[in-house]
Amino acid sequence: MSTVESRPLIGAGVSRVDGPRKVTGAAPYPMDFSVPGQAYGALVQSTVAAGRIVRMHTEAAERAPGVVTVLTHENAPEVGTGPTTVLGASPPTPLRNDRIIHHGQHIAFVVAETPEQATAAARLVRADYEAAEPLLDLQDPRAEQLIDPWGMDHTRGDTAAALESAEVTLRATYTTADNTNNPLGLFATLAVWEGDTLTVHDTSQWPSMVRTTLSMVFGIPESSVRVLVPYVGGGFGAGLRVWPHVILTAMAARTVNRPVKLVLTRPQMFTSVGHRPSGVQWLSVGATREGELVALEHRSLSSLSMEDHDFEPFSSGTAFAYRCPNVTARDRQARLNIAVPTSMRAPAEAQGNFALESALDELSYTLGIDPLELRLRNHTAVDPRNGLPWSGKALLACYEIGGRHFGWADRNPEPRSMRDGNWLIGYGMASAIFPYFAQPCMAEATVNRDGSAFVRSAATDIGTGTYTVMAQLSAEELALPLDKVRFDLGDSDMPDSGMAGGSGLTGGLGNAVHDACRRLVRSFAGLAREDADSPLRGVDPDDVECGDGRVHLVGRPECGESYVDILARHGLPQLTATGSSTPPDPEELGMSLAGAYGAKFVEVRVDADLGLVRVARVVSAIDGGRILNEKTARSQIIGGTVGGIGMALLEDTVTDPRTGRIANGTFADYLVAVNADVPELDVVFVGEPDRGTATGTKGVGEIGLVGVAPAIANAVYHATGKRVRELPITLDALL
Ligand code: MOS
């Protein structure tokens, strides 16, 4: 077998294999599926944020044209709860009782013959509430706080003493807003029961988990649930959990004994499928006058809903970002009457890195040291939590090559010193980390008699390129041309996969594909060994590799035969092998798994009179380990950068502090970065294949976003001399 080391760091920038299907409208997204006889669901949502329902008024809706049924907590069948996953407990079960925990909570589900009838009838449902005062302020002392909910708090050394004795100290508080994931595709669910068998088309980033959840909720075996999602329509994390509306749709379909389809409206997307939680972060930094960090204290408080857990350890990256002997990283979450938050692209790291990299920038000005030089002085080549070497960390190359691409050396260090007419020009930078993550995955690889192959797994392609990169990887592993290999996904009946999330799918699934293909090649070698007519008869499969659609002796392509010939002589239509992967164990490796690194360099232009901020240039130098496809990986970094620009300057889910209602829950009111906000984005990949994983990849889904917001904030400071510690940075902060 060829080794990882022998492969190119950066794979061919093949265009998406699913691209033509998408641009011609042939790719079915969850909302595109329909079955004969289906009814349509519509949600009724709470108009108060806290309290209880005294009475539901459903009579008018029940009498409305086309209505089949109206489910409320008074008549909904009892169901079970889903599993606890790596992202926490399942979101609260819908229609379980009369309790209201947030504005926009689903309080009824109307089923009717047409979507219009369901929507019209849903407007006729009323509720009498006994409203309570909602808790909406993150720092409200009455809010219950969860301390170290993820068990990731980190302490080393004596931070308090080191801060006390440090030559220079800096303390600052940073706040980040609620952001809403807002994938383009509206989330949709179509639930079809046949007896006790459930088939669901659902917007999900993780079909295997949806299957497990529905099996637990409805008390049926996993083998009786099938979840289909060949195309997702985007997610940014919103599809990582099984939301109440999914359970409601399946519950309703079972109740009315016919298929039911639900498509969320855009405003419902703001309360139904998660959001990036807001937070406050307190940074204390101690350093020598030469810029050596001696103490880092990073504490955070982020918002959480009343009945859920959400993964947001903001300070966790600070524990290993820099060589610093005294570190305290502590996270808390406060329970509020808000909709359930969830991972949104680069969860925790997006927020935590903003605070840390802003604080380091502030320190650099205090010390009069170049911001990039300050990072270089505190670089750590080993994991400072345990002293182990990293499986791959090319952050120094990110700094060097990114800085060169950007022209960092041309920067005048003085704030407010660079100008182009009325535009104040600022240069800012930040380091970026996204920690290693992977889940167990399985894949199945098959070579057919005609020389084609297909490989499959119950994974998803959320727009990131899974179809394409896994087809490329399979083709490489089987030594077949790309156009002979198909990768199938998006069906929970396929071998189990982890989530398309946490930047972990390419690694976890890639390693499973690698294993499946390797086993398949061995199976071919095994057939040949036992075959008197084969040139490989009697040959140990360990001495065989593949090349050019054939299995042959290692290093001797002439001594072997093709997959097709082996299948033909054995009268087999195809040969299949299953492979799996589990996350590598750092102890066994003797290395810390590195995850992705990056350095972000930004030029902003700020209108001196109006405070208008324009991002003029972004250079992202990324260590993503081995890059399977230059084009789709670059697109990931570009997409993440666009998200980072939105986080820095635009995105803010505004909750009315009296009612708990989201005040800007539409695409007209919730601002995201659009073409006019996004300049030319320069992306450069550096580094080496990761030594900790079989395929050498690190995952690039999130590293593109991390570091963009602080680099922008730091550039804004350099341009204007104004330090903004609150995201998003709006022009009122600069006037
Ligand atoms: Mo991503 S927030 O892990 O889909």
XYZ file of C-alpha atoms and ligand atoms in Angstrom:
739
model
C 0.000 0.000 0.000
C 1.196 3.499 -0.657
C 1.943 5.408 2.481
C 0.574 8.743 3.515
C 4.019 10.274 3.290
C 4.225 9.456 -0.398
C 1.087 11.396 -1.225
C 0.912 15.067 -2.140
C 0.110 17.478 0.669
C -2.506 19.160 -1.449
C -4.851 17.056 -3.555
C -6.246 17.995 -6.950
C -8.835 20.762 -6.955
C -11.474 18.577 -8.554
C -14.845 20.275 -9.007
C -17.689 18.931 -6.905
C -19.036 15.676 -8.267
C -22.498 16.767 -7.106
C -22.134 20.246 -8.613
C -24.055 19.582 -11.850
C -26.908 17.989 -9.901
C -27.080 21.019 -7.617
C -26.947 23.742 -10.234
C -29.490 22.017 -12.492
C -31.953 21.539 -9.663
C -31.649 17.759 -9.807
C -30.353 17.404 -6.245
C -33.287 16.833 -3.886
C -33.029 18.705 -0.588
C -35.132 17.557 2.371
C -37.991 19.935 1.561
C -38.153 18.584 -2.006
C -39.366 15.128 -0.997
C -43.050 14.295 -1.102
C -45.069 11.067 -1.005
C -48.628 10.387 -2.114
C -51.259 11.123 0.481
C -49.055 13.267 2.661
C -50.514 15.895 4.966
C -48.743 19.086 5.985
C -47.719 20.328 9.387
C -47.511 23.857 10.767
C -46.086 24.934 14.100
C -47.716 27.116 16.702
C -45.160 28.845 18.906
C -45.349 30.421 22.324
C -45.759 34.199 22.507
C -44.390 34.391 26.033
C -40.921 33.395 27.205
C -41.666 31.931 30.616
C -44.555 30.544 32.609
C -47.151 27.925 31.815
C -50.042 27.298 29.516
C -53.360 27.571 31.342
C -55.538 26.620 28.436
C -55.173 25.862 24.739
C -57.905 27.040 22.367
C -57.843 24.727 19.365
C -61.532 24.582 18.422
C -61.374 27.217 15.688
C -58.335 25.559 14.139
C -59.924 22.137 14.285
C -62.976 23.453 12.375
C -60.860 25.234 9.769
C -60.817 23.911 6.178
C -58.649 20.865 5.594
C -57.485 20.411 9.165
C -56.791 16.804 10.114
C -55.680 17.254 13.707
C -54.181 19.676 16.196
C -51.669 18.307 18.667
C -51.019 20.106 21.958
C -49.539 19.037 25.278
C -53.077 18.001 26.270
C -53.475 15.322 23.618
C -49.960 14.522 22.393
C -48.916 10.914 22.850
C -46.195 10.330 25.397
C -42.809 9.658 23.856
C -39.333 8.879 25.140
C -36.195 10.996 25.080
C -33.258 10.705 22.740
C -29.642 9.918 23.575
C -26.963 12.053 25.128
C -24.358 12.648 22.473
C -20.982 14.328 22.385
C -22.980 17.577 22.114
C -25.009 16.892 25.234
C -28.496 15.685 26.084
C -31.178 15.627 23.413
C -33.124 18.899 23.153
C -36.295 19.022 25.285
C -39.090 16.698 24.180
C -41.934 18.711 22.586
C -45.466 19.007 24.014
C -44.428 17.212 27.174
C -46.176 19.502 29.657
C -47.629 23.000 30.127
C -44.281 24.634 30.928
C -43.019 27.483 28.741
C -39.271 28.006 28.752
C -38.765 30.329 25.783
C -40.537 32.567 23.315
C -41.084 30.600 20.130
C -41.381 27.248 21.895
C -43.601 24.868 19.938
C -46.946 24.645 21.759
C -49.095 23.061 19.055
C -48.734 21.224 15.778
C -51.467 21.549 13.179
C -51.881 18.932 10.464
C -53.925 19.770 7.353
C -54.408 18.740 3.743
C -52.322 21.576 2.290
C -49.486 23.728 3.623
C -51.668 26.829 3.248
C -54.483 25.271 5.262
C -52.077 24.161 7.980
C -50.526 27.627 8.180
C -53.921 29.369 8.246
C -55.242 27.054 10.935
C -52.106 27.443 13.043
C -52.911 31.163 13.261
C -56.273 30.271 14.826
C -54.725 28.388 17.737
C -54.575 30.503 20.876
C -53.159 29.874 24.308
C -53.951 31.388 27.687
C -50.735 31.745 29.623
C -49.792 32.291 33.183
C -46.738 34.297 32.219
C -43.713 34.624 34.463
C -40.927 37.163 34.265
C -38.360 35.719 31.883
C -34.663 35.552 32.684
C -32.984 37.060 29.647
C -29.888 38.841 30.909
C -26.772 36.712 30.919
C -25.497 38.362 34.076
C -28.790 38.239 35.961
C -27.767 36.936 39.408
C -30.970 34.894 39.579
C -29.927 32.747 36.597
C -28.741 29.278 37.504
C -25.116 28.822 36.547
C -23.528 25.581 35.456
C -19.906 25.468 36.507
C -17.463 23.666 34.220
C -20.348 21.802 32.557
C -18.036 20.048 30.086
C -15.306 19.092 32.524
C -12.801 21.007 30.422
C -11.676 23.674 32.884
C -7.899 23.790 32.949
C -5.436 24.966 35.552
C -1.664 24.807 35.505
C 0.816 26.663 37.636
C -0.311 29.457 39.917
C -2.076 32.038 37.782
C -3.069 34.376 40.605
C 0.477 34.645 41.946
C 1.942 35.023 38.460
C -0.504 37.822 37.633
C 0.409 39.500 40.908
C 4.124 39.469 40.183
C 4.034 40.002 36.404
C 5.963 43.002 35.030
C 2.987 43.911 32.874
C -0.640 42.943 33.335
C -3.704 43.571 31.265
C -7.334 42.923 32.165
C -10.188 43.243 29.728
C -13.754 42.064 29.233
C -15.091 40.958 25.872
C -18.634 40.213 24.808
C -19.993 38.336 21.838
C -23.546 38.329 20.530
C -26.021 35.589 19.840
C -25.651 34.599 16.200
C -28.043 32.417 14.223
C -26.738 29.661 11.941
C -29.128 30.438 9.076
C -28.261 27.857 6.435
C -29.922 28.704 3.140
C -32.062 25.566 3.161
C -35.093 25.778 5.409
C -35.146 22.755 7.686
C -37.718 20.203 6.632
C -38.955 16.835 7.808
C -41.119 14.298 6.014
C -42.168 11.375 8.218
C -43.665 8.208 6.753
C -44.846 5.336 8.945
C -45.593 1.889 7.581
C -46.819 -0.040 10.591
C -44.033 0.334 13.138
C -41.448 1.246 10.537
C -40.506 4.892 10.196
C -38.848 6.548 7.211
C -37.814 10.160 7.631
C -36.419 12.695 5.199
C -34.799 15.226 7.459
C -32.377 18.117 7.366
C -29.565 16.641 9.375
C -25.787 16.595 9.553
C -25.844 13.228 11.313
C -28.326 10.581 10.067
C -27.043 7.755 12.304
C -27.841 9.850 15.372
C -31.294 10.830 14.060
C -32.047 7.139 13.616
C -30.951 6.348 17.188
C -32.978 9.253 18.544
C -36.192 8.366 16.741
C -35.835 4.744 17.768
C -35.543 5.778 21.422
C -38.283 8.414 21.238
C -40.823 6.094 19.615
C -39.707 2.868 21.276
C -38.961 0.970 18.067
C -35.788 -0.860 17.046
C -33.118 1.111 15.201
C -33.570 -1.285 12.306
C -37.126 0.066 11.942
C -35.990 3.632 11.363
C -34.493 4.960 8.156
C -33.247 8.516 7.816
C -32.542 9.929 4.370
C -30.703 13.122 3.552
C -28.762 12.924 0.283
C -28.471 16.749 0.185
C -28.679 18.951 3.230
C -29.024 22.589 2.183
C -26.394 23.771 4.665
C -26.240 23.559 8.419
C -23.347 25.362 10.094
C -24.128 23.120 13.084
C -27.916 23.561 13.110
C -28.301 20.012 11.829
C -26.253 18.333 14.545
C -29.201 17.635 16.814
C -32.695 16.204 16.555
C -34.923 19.200 17.206
C -38.430 19.111 18.644
C -40.047 19.812 15.258
C -38.600 16.566 13.894
C -40.164 14.566 16.706
C -43.441 16.483 16.327
C -43.638 15.665 12.632
C -43.047 11.965 13.231
C -45.437 12.015 16.191
C -48.137 13.660 14.085
C -47.641 11.226 11.215
C -48.122 8.333 13.581
C -51.183 9.965 15.146
C -52.999 10.685 11.873
C -51.730 7.512 10.244
C -50.473 9.195 7.103
C -47.246 10.858 6.012
C -46.691 14.378 7.325
C -44.331 16.997 5.967
C -43.128 20.122 7.744
C -40.996 22.942 6.361
C -39.894 25.577 8.869
C -40.369 29.224 7.969
C -37.338 31.520 8.096
C -38.524 33.180 11.340
C -39.036 29.712 12.858
C -35.442 28.872 11.957
C -34.347 31.445 14.551
C -36.006 29.627 17.451
C -36.118 25.998 16.333
C -32.681 24.815 15.233
C -30.186 26.411 17.571
C -27.958 29.457 17.523
C -24.490 30.508 18.615
C -24.870 31.554 22.262
C -23.772 34.969 23.465
C -21.113 35.301 26.117
C -18.996 37.473 28.344
C -15.287 36.729 28.736
C -12.843 38.067 31.255
C -9.186 37.975 30.285
C -6.246 38.672 32.551
C -2.838 38.492 30.955
C 0.519 38.738 32.671
C 3.773 39.147 30.721
C 7.376 40.188 30.952
C 8.418 43.445 29.292
C 9.916 41.327 26.518
C 6.483 39.912 25.788
C 6.830 36.488 27.335
C 3.494 35.341 28.704
C 3.692 34.379 32.369
C -0.023 34.170 33.191
C -3.294 33.758 31.331
C -6.618 33.758 33.074
C -9.604 33.248 30.817
C -13.070 33.009 32.326
C -16.302 32.883 30.398
C -20.023 32.953 30.967
C -22.240 31.972 28.066
C -25.963 31.647 27.642
C -27.823 28.375 27.846
C -31.512 27.569 27.673
C -33.548 26.275 30.593
C -33.613 22.578 29.730
C -30.694 21.756 27.532
C -26.945 21.379 27.396
C -24.978 23.004 24.631
C -21.279 22.545 23.959
C -19.520 25.903 24.413
C -16.316 25.736 26.469
C -15.152 29.183 25.303
C -11.823 29.170 27.121
C -10.725 25.664 26.173
C -8.382 26.803 23.382
C -6.530 29.109 25.761
C -5.337 26.045 27.652
C -3.005 25.041 24.833
C -2.676 28.020 22.483
C 0.587 29.415 23.848
C 3.603 28.490 25.909
C 2.603 29.954 29.237
C 3.393 28.339 32.583
C 0.407 29.653 34.527
C -3.021 29.238 32.974
C -6.536 29.225 34.341
C -9.331 28.564 31.862
C -12.848 28.380 33.308
C -16.265 28.276 31.710
C -19.751 28.716 33.060
C -23.138 28.703 31.446
C -26.210 30.597 32.677
C -29.708 29.231 32.164
C -32.011 31.761 30.506
C -35.445 31.767 28.898
C -34.009 31.571 25.412
C -34.310 29.065 22.597
C -31.879 26.169 22.742
C -28.423 27.217 21.511
C -26.228 24.879 19.550
C -22.885 24.593 17.870
C -22.501 27.171 15.145
C -19.450 26.960 12.911
C -16.385 26.843 15.188
C -18.426 26.552 18.384
C -16.650 27.895 21.488
C -13.433 28.570 19.606
C -15.025 31.377 17.549
C -15.883 33.217 20.749
C -12.941 32.196 22.941
C -10.341 32.979 20.302
C -11.857 36.461 19.828
C -11.187 37.284 23.473
C -7.724 35.733 23.659
C -6.431 37.155 20.389
C -7.875 40.591 21.143
C -6.185 40.578 24.552
C -2.825 39.608 23.025
C -3.190 42.431 20.532
C -3.845 44.850 23.366
C -0.783 43.511 25.151
C 1.339 44.022 22.054
C 0.547 47.747 22.035
C 1.109 48.007 25.777
C 4.543 46.477 25.320
C 5.362 48.125 22.006
C 5.979 44.748 20.398
C 4.673 43.870 16.950
C 1.527 41.708 17.332
C 2.973 38.979 15.120
C 6.294 39.056 16.964
C 4.422 38.669 20.262
C 2.827 35.449 18.988
C 6.188 34.164 17.783
C 7.725 34.748 21.217
C 5.026 32.619 22.835
C 4.819 29.825 20.306
C 4.704 26.327 21.747
C 5.975 23.349 19.815
C 4.537 20.941 22.392
C 1.144 20.634 24.016
C 1.612 22.735 27.145
C -1.052 20.729 28.995
C 1.000 17.546 28.984
C 4.324 18.250 27.274
C 3.604 15.869 24.393
C 4.676 16.794 20.874
C 1.893 17.757 18.471
C 0.941 15.350 15.706
C 1.456 18.285 13.372
C 1.633 21.998 13.945
C 2.774 24.351 11.236
C 1.655 27.549 12.911
C 5.089 29.121 12.464
C 4.808 28.535 8.733
C 1.301 30.043 8.823
C 2.729 33.198 10.399
C 5.627 33.412 8.010
C 3.892 32.616 4.743
C 0.659 34.393 5.658
C 2.553 37.466 6.770
C 4.538 37.491 3.550
C 1.438 37.109 1.351
C -0.197 39.949 3.235
C 2.766 42.283 3.413
C 2.653 42.543 7.194
C 6.164 43.999 7.247
C 4.895 47.138 5.474
C 2.682 47.995 8.415
C 3.352 51.199 10.297
C 3.057 50.070 13.936
C 1.490 53.353 15.041
C -2.332 53.290 15.337
C -4.197 55.719 13.073
C -1.084 56.258 11.009
C -2.123 54.756 7.679
C -4.613 56.549 5.492
C -6.060 56.669 1.995
C -8.042 59.859 1.647
C -10.837 59.689 4.176
C -10.284 55.986 4.823
C -8.266 55.064 7.881
C -6.322 51.922 7.096
C -5.611 49.262 9.682
C -3.739 45.965 9.649
C -4.615 43.314 12.200
C -3.798 39.678 12.717
C -4.725 36.744 14.914
C -3.722 33.136 15.433
C -6.386 30.494 15.002
C -6.913 27.015 16.397
C -9.575 24.440 15.915
C -8.982 21.425 18.141
C -8.846 17.902 16.818
C -12.123 16.018 16.848
C -13.220 12.720 15.350
C -15.885 10.117 15.920
C -16.031 6.415 15.101
C -17.068 5.861 11.494
C -17.715 2.946 9.202
C -17.586 2.653 5.428
C -18.166 -0.054 2.882
C -16.218 -0.321 -0.355
C -17.219 -2.380 -3.392
C -15.525 -3.033 -6.730
C -17.813 -4.246 -9.527
C -17.151 -6.659 -12.359
C -17.088 -3.739 -14.847
C -14.195 -2.148 -12.973
C -16.271 0.570 -11.332
C -16.409 1.028 -7.579
C -18.728 2.490 -5.029
C -18.044 3.355 -1.444
C -20.667 4.337 1.060
C -21.370 5.499 4.562
C -24.276 7.126 6.409
C -22.497 10.471 6.378
C -23.719 13.774 5.001
C -22.370 16.408 2.662
C -23.532 19.711 4.111
C -22.056 21.573 1.169
C -18.512 20.990 2.303
C -17.607 18.483 -0.402
C -17.893 15.085 1.289
C -19.177 13.415 -1.894
C -16.203 14.742 -3.801
C -13.317 14.281 -1.386
C -14.440 10.810 -0.336
C -14.716 9.787 -3.994
C -11.195 11.150 -4.538
C -9.857 9.359 -1.501
C -11.569 6.094 -2.495
C -10.206 6.364 -6.022
C -6.730 6.924 -4.651
C -6.967 4.060 -2.147
C -8.267 1.650 -4.785
C -6.015 3.005 -7.538
C -8.939 3.645 -9.855
C -9.695 6.704 -11.983
C -12.035 9.152 -10.242
C -14.763 8.756 -12.859
C -14.981 5.044 -12.012
C -15.702 5.691 -8.335
C -18.927 6.843 -6.739
C -19.395 7.778 -3.105
C -22.866 7.351 -1.617
C -24.048 8.899 1.627
C -27.070 10.389 3.342
C -28.894 7.174 4.280
C -28.888 5.759 7.807
C -29.140 2.233 6.365
C -25.568 2.638 5.161
C -22.690 1.886 7.563
C -22.788 4.219 10.593
C -21.031 7.529 10.396
C -20.253 10.314 12.800
C -21.536 13.827 12.325
C -20.591 16.264 9.609
C -19.417 18.593 12.331
C -16.573 19.583 14.581
C -14.318 19.552 11.514
C -14.264 15.828 12.206
C -15.907 14.064 9.289
C -13.133 14.149 6.708
C -10.747 12.660 9.261
C -13.038 10.067 10.836
C -14.775 9.029 7.646
C -11.599 9.285 5.610
C -9.888 6.854 7.940
C -12.840 4.457 7.650
C -12.732 4.724 3.853
C -8.989 4.114 3.966
C -9.570 1.018 6.102
C -12.421 -0.303 3.912
C -10.426 0.135 0.719
C -7.344 -1.448 2.249
C -9.400 -4.445 3.340
C -10.951 -4.682 -0.098
C -7.548 -4.753 -1.759
C -6.514 -7.486 0.668
C -9.668 -9.427 -0.185
C -8.672 -9.312 -3.843
C -5.169 -10.417 -2.913
C -6.682 -13.200 -0.804
C -8.714 -14.476 -3.766
C -5.653 -14.365 -5.991
C -3.484 -16.195 -3.486
C -5.805 -19.224 -3.531
C -6.122 -19.183 -7.318
C -3.798 -21.495 -9.279
C -4.320 -19.355 -12.419
C -3.326 -16.092 -10.793
C 0.129 -14.571 -11.070
C -0.314 -13.802 -7.352
C -1.026 -17.379 -6.336
C 0.501 -18.189 -2.971
C 1.489 -14.573 -2.384
C 0.994 -13.136 1.085
C -1.584 -10.289 0.886
C 0.863 -8.234 2.940
C 3.161 -8.244 -0.082
C 0.500 -6.874 -2.401
C -0.485 -3.324 -3.254
C -2.821 -1.784 -5.781
C -2.098 0.364 -8.803
C -3.926 1.200 -11.976
C -7.010 -0.912 -11.213
C -4.893 -3.929 -10.346
C -3.408 -5.720 -7.391
C 0.252 -6.523 -7.770
C 3.389 -7.350 -5.853
C 4.721 -4.394 -3.909
C 6.952 -2.391 -6.235
C 6.378 -4.764 -9.175
C 3.374 -3.561 -11.189
C 4.002 -6.161 -13.907
C 3.353 -9.010 -11.480
C -0.349 -8.865 -10.724
C -3.803 -8.719 -12.244
C -6.787 -6.456 -12.463
C -9.786 -6.413 -10.123
C -11.917 -7.168 -13.194
C -9.940 -10.288 -14.114
C -10.071 -11.629 -10.571
C -13.828 -11.110 -10.335
C -14.397 -12.615 -13.777
C -12.379 -15.758 -13.108
C -14.172 -16.316 -9.808
C -17.574 -15.645 -11.371
C -18.221 -12.871 -8.865
C -20.353 -9.814 -9.700
C -18.478 -7.722 -7.136
C -16.381 -7.797 -4.008
C -17.116 -5.754 -0.888
C -15.269 -4.934 2.305
C -16.246 -2.948 5.359
C -13.856 -0.708 7.241
C -13.987 1.360 10.353
C -12.109 4.016 12.238
C -11.900 5.123 15.813
C -10.318 8.351 17.000
C -6.606 7.798 17.576
C -5.460 7.552 21.177
C -2.887 10.243 22.080
C -1.433 8.010 24.805
C -0.757 5.242 22.322
C 0.612 7.692 19.782
C 2.729 9.527 22.313
C 1.531 12.722 20.617
C -1.200 15.244 21.164
C -3.609 15.392 18.235
C -3.096 18.830 16.862
C -6.194 19.896 14.987
C -6.004 22.745 12.515
C -3.986 25.921 12.914
C -4.059 29.178 11.081
C -2.901 32.758 10.960
C -5.300 35.438 9.756
C -4.195 38.808 8.413
C -6.764 41.498 7.717
C -6.750 44.972 6.248
C -9.711 47.157 7.137
C -10.654 50.600 5.952
C -12.675 52.743 8.317
C -14.407 55.899 7.145
C -12.930 58.596 9.397
C -16.232 60.488 9.619
C -18.849 57.782 9.429
C -17.209 54.907 11.289
C -18.096 52.590 8.436
C -15.851 49.501 8.455
C -14.909 47.779 5.214
C -12.818 44.639 5.150
C -10.366 45.264 2.328
C -8.267 42.093 2.342
C -8.011 38.851 4.259
C -5.093 36.444 4.030
C -5.649 33.074 5.699
C -2.642 30.795 6.062
C -3.957 27.410 7.096
C -2.355 24.260 8.438
C -5.099 21.747 7.731
C -2.701 18.819 7.487
C -3.128 16.994 4.227
C -5.667 18.715 1.974
C -7.659 16.203 -0.078
C -9.024 18.722 -2.558
C -7.515 22.143 -3.006
C -10.733 23.624 -4.363
C -13.264 22.389 -1.811
C -10.825 23.062 1.054
C -10.229 26.596 -0.196
C -13.994 27.031 -0.404
C -14.275 25.928 3.224
C -11.793 28.577 4.278
C -13.539 31.219 2.168
C -16.932 30.270 3.586
C -15.581 30.323 7.123
C -13.987 33.715 6.507
C -17.297 35.099 5.286
C -18.888 33.779 8.481
C -16.108 35.427 10.486
C -16.710 38.773 8.773
C -20.392 38.409 9.650
C -19.576 37.601 13.267
C -17.212 40.567 13.505
C -19.320 43.251 11.862
C -22.912 42.203 11.254
C -24.457 39.178 12.900
C -26.495 39.831 16.021
C -29.643 37.973 16.998
C -31.479 40.587 19.016
C -33.826 39.495 21.773
C -36.373 41.928 23.165
C -35.265 42.248 26.804
C -38.868 42.467 28.048
C -40.608 39.713 26.098
C -37.842 37.375 25.028
C -39.019 37.604 21.433
C -36.337 37.626 18.772
C -36.716 41.056 17.190
C -34.858 40.479 13.937
C -35.683 36.901 12.987
C -35.879 37.344 9.231
C -33.344 37.641 6.419
C -34.413 41.261 5.989
C -33.424 42.125 9.557
C -30.664 39.689 10.509
C -27.549 40.865 8.728
C -25.099 38.409 7.232
C -22.052 39.181 5.147
C -23.001 39.400 1.480
C -20.902 39.942 -1.633
C -20.534 43.673 -0.995
C -19.057 42.928 2.444
C -16.510 40.403 1.249
C -13.272 41.337 -0.514
C -10.856 39.139 -2.385
C -9.882 36.386 0.052
C -6.429 34.883 -0.153
C -6.017 31.342 1.156
C -2.738 29.491 1.415
C -2.294 25.963 2.758
C 0.897 25.098 4.588
C 2.201 22.256 6.713
C 2.463 18.517 6.417
C 0.128 15.536 6.616
C -0.875 15.057 10.235
C 1.156 12.262 11.819
C -1.657 11.164 14.111
C -4.177 9.981 11.540
C -4.083 7.408 8.752
C -4.967 9.825 5.967
C -3.096 12.808 7.374
C -6.026 15.234 7.261
C -6.988 17.590 10.090
C -10.354 18.936 8.943
C -10.885 22.445 7.601
C -14.583 23.090 8.227
C -14.091 25.530 11.055
C -10.579 26.907 11.036
C -11.610 29.389 8.320
C -13.877 31.243 10.720
C -11.643 31.237 13.796
C -9.442 34.292 14.149
C -11.249 36.414 11.580
C -13.219 38.428 14.147
C -10.224 39.321 16.359
C -8.053 40.063 13.301
C -10.760 42.497 12.160
C -11.138 44.026 15.637
C -7.366 44.345 15.875
C -7.222 45.976 12.455
C -9.978 48.374 13.487
C -7.876 49.369 16.494
C -4.837 49.861 14.306
C -6.879 51.988 11.901
C -8.671 54.114 14.470
C -6.992 53.789 17.855
C -10.337 52.593 19.228
C -10.454 49.236 20.941
C -13.817 47.548 20.490
C -14.342 44.602 22.812
C -17.891 43.855 21.838
C -19.096 41.988 18.762
C -20.457 42.849 16.324
C -18.439 46.032 15.768
C -21.003 48.542 14.553
C -20.283 52.082 13.481
C -21.704 53.634 16.655
C -18.735 52.144 18.527
C -16.339 54.069 16.274
C -17.836 57.538 16.398
Mo -20.178 22.408 12.788
S -20.765 23.842 14.144
O -19.458 21.398 13.913
O -21.480 21.880 11.935
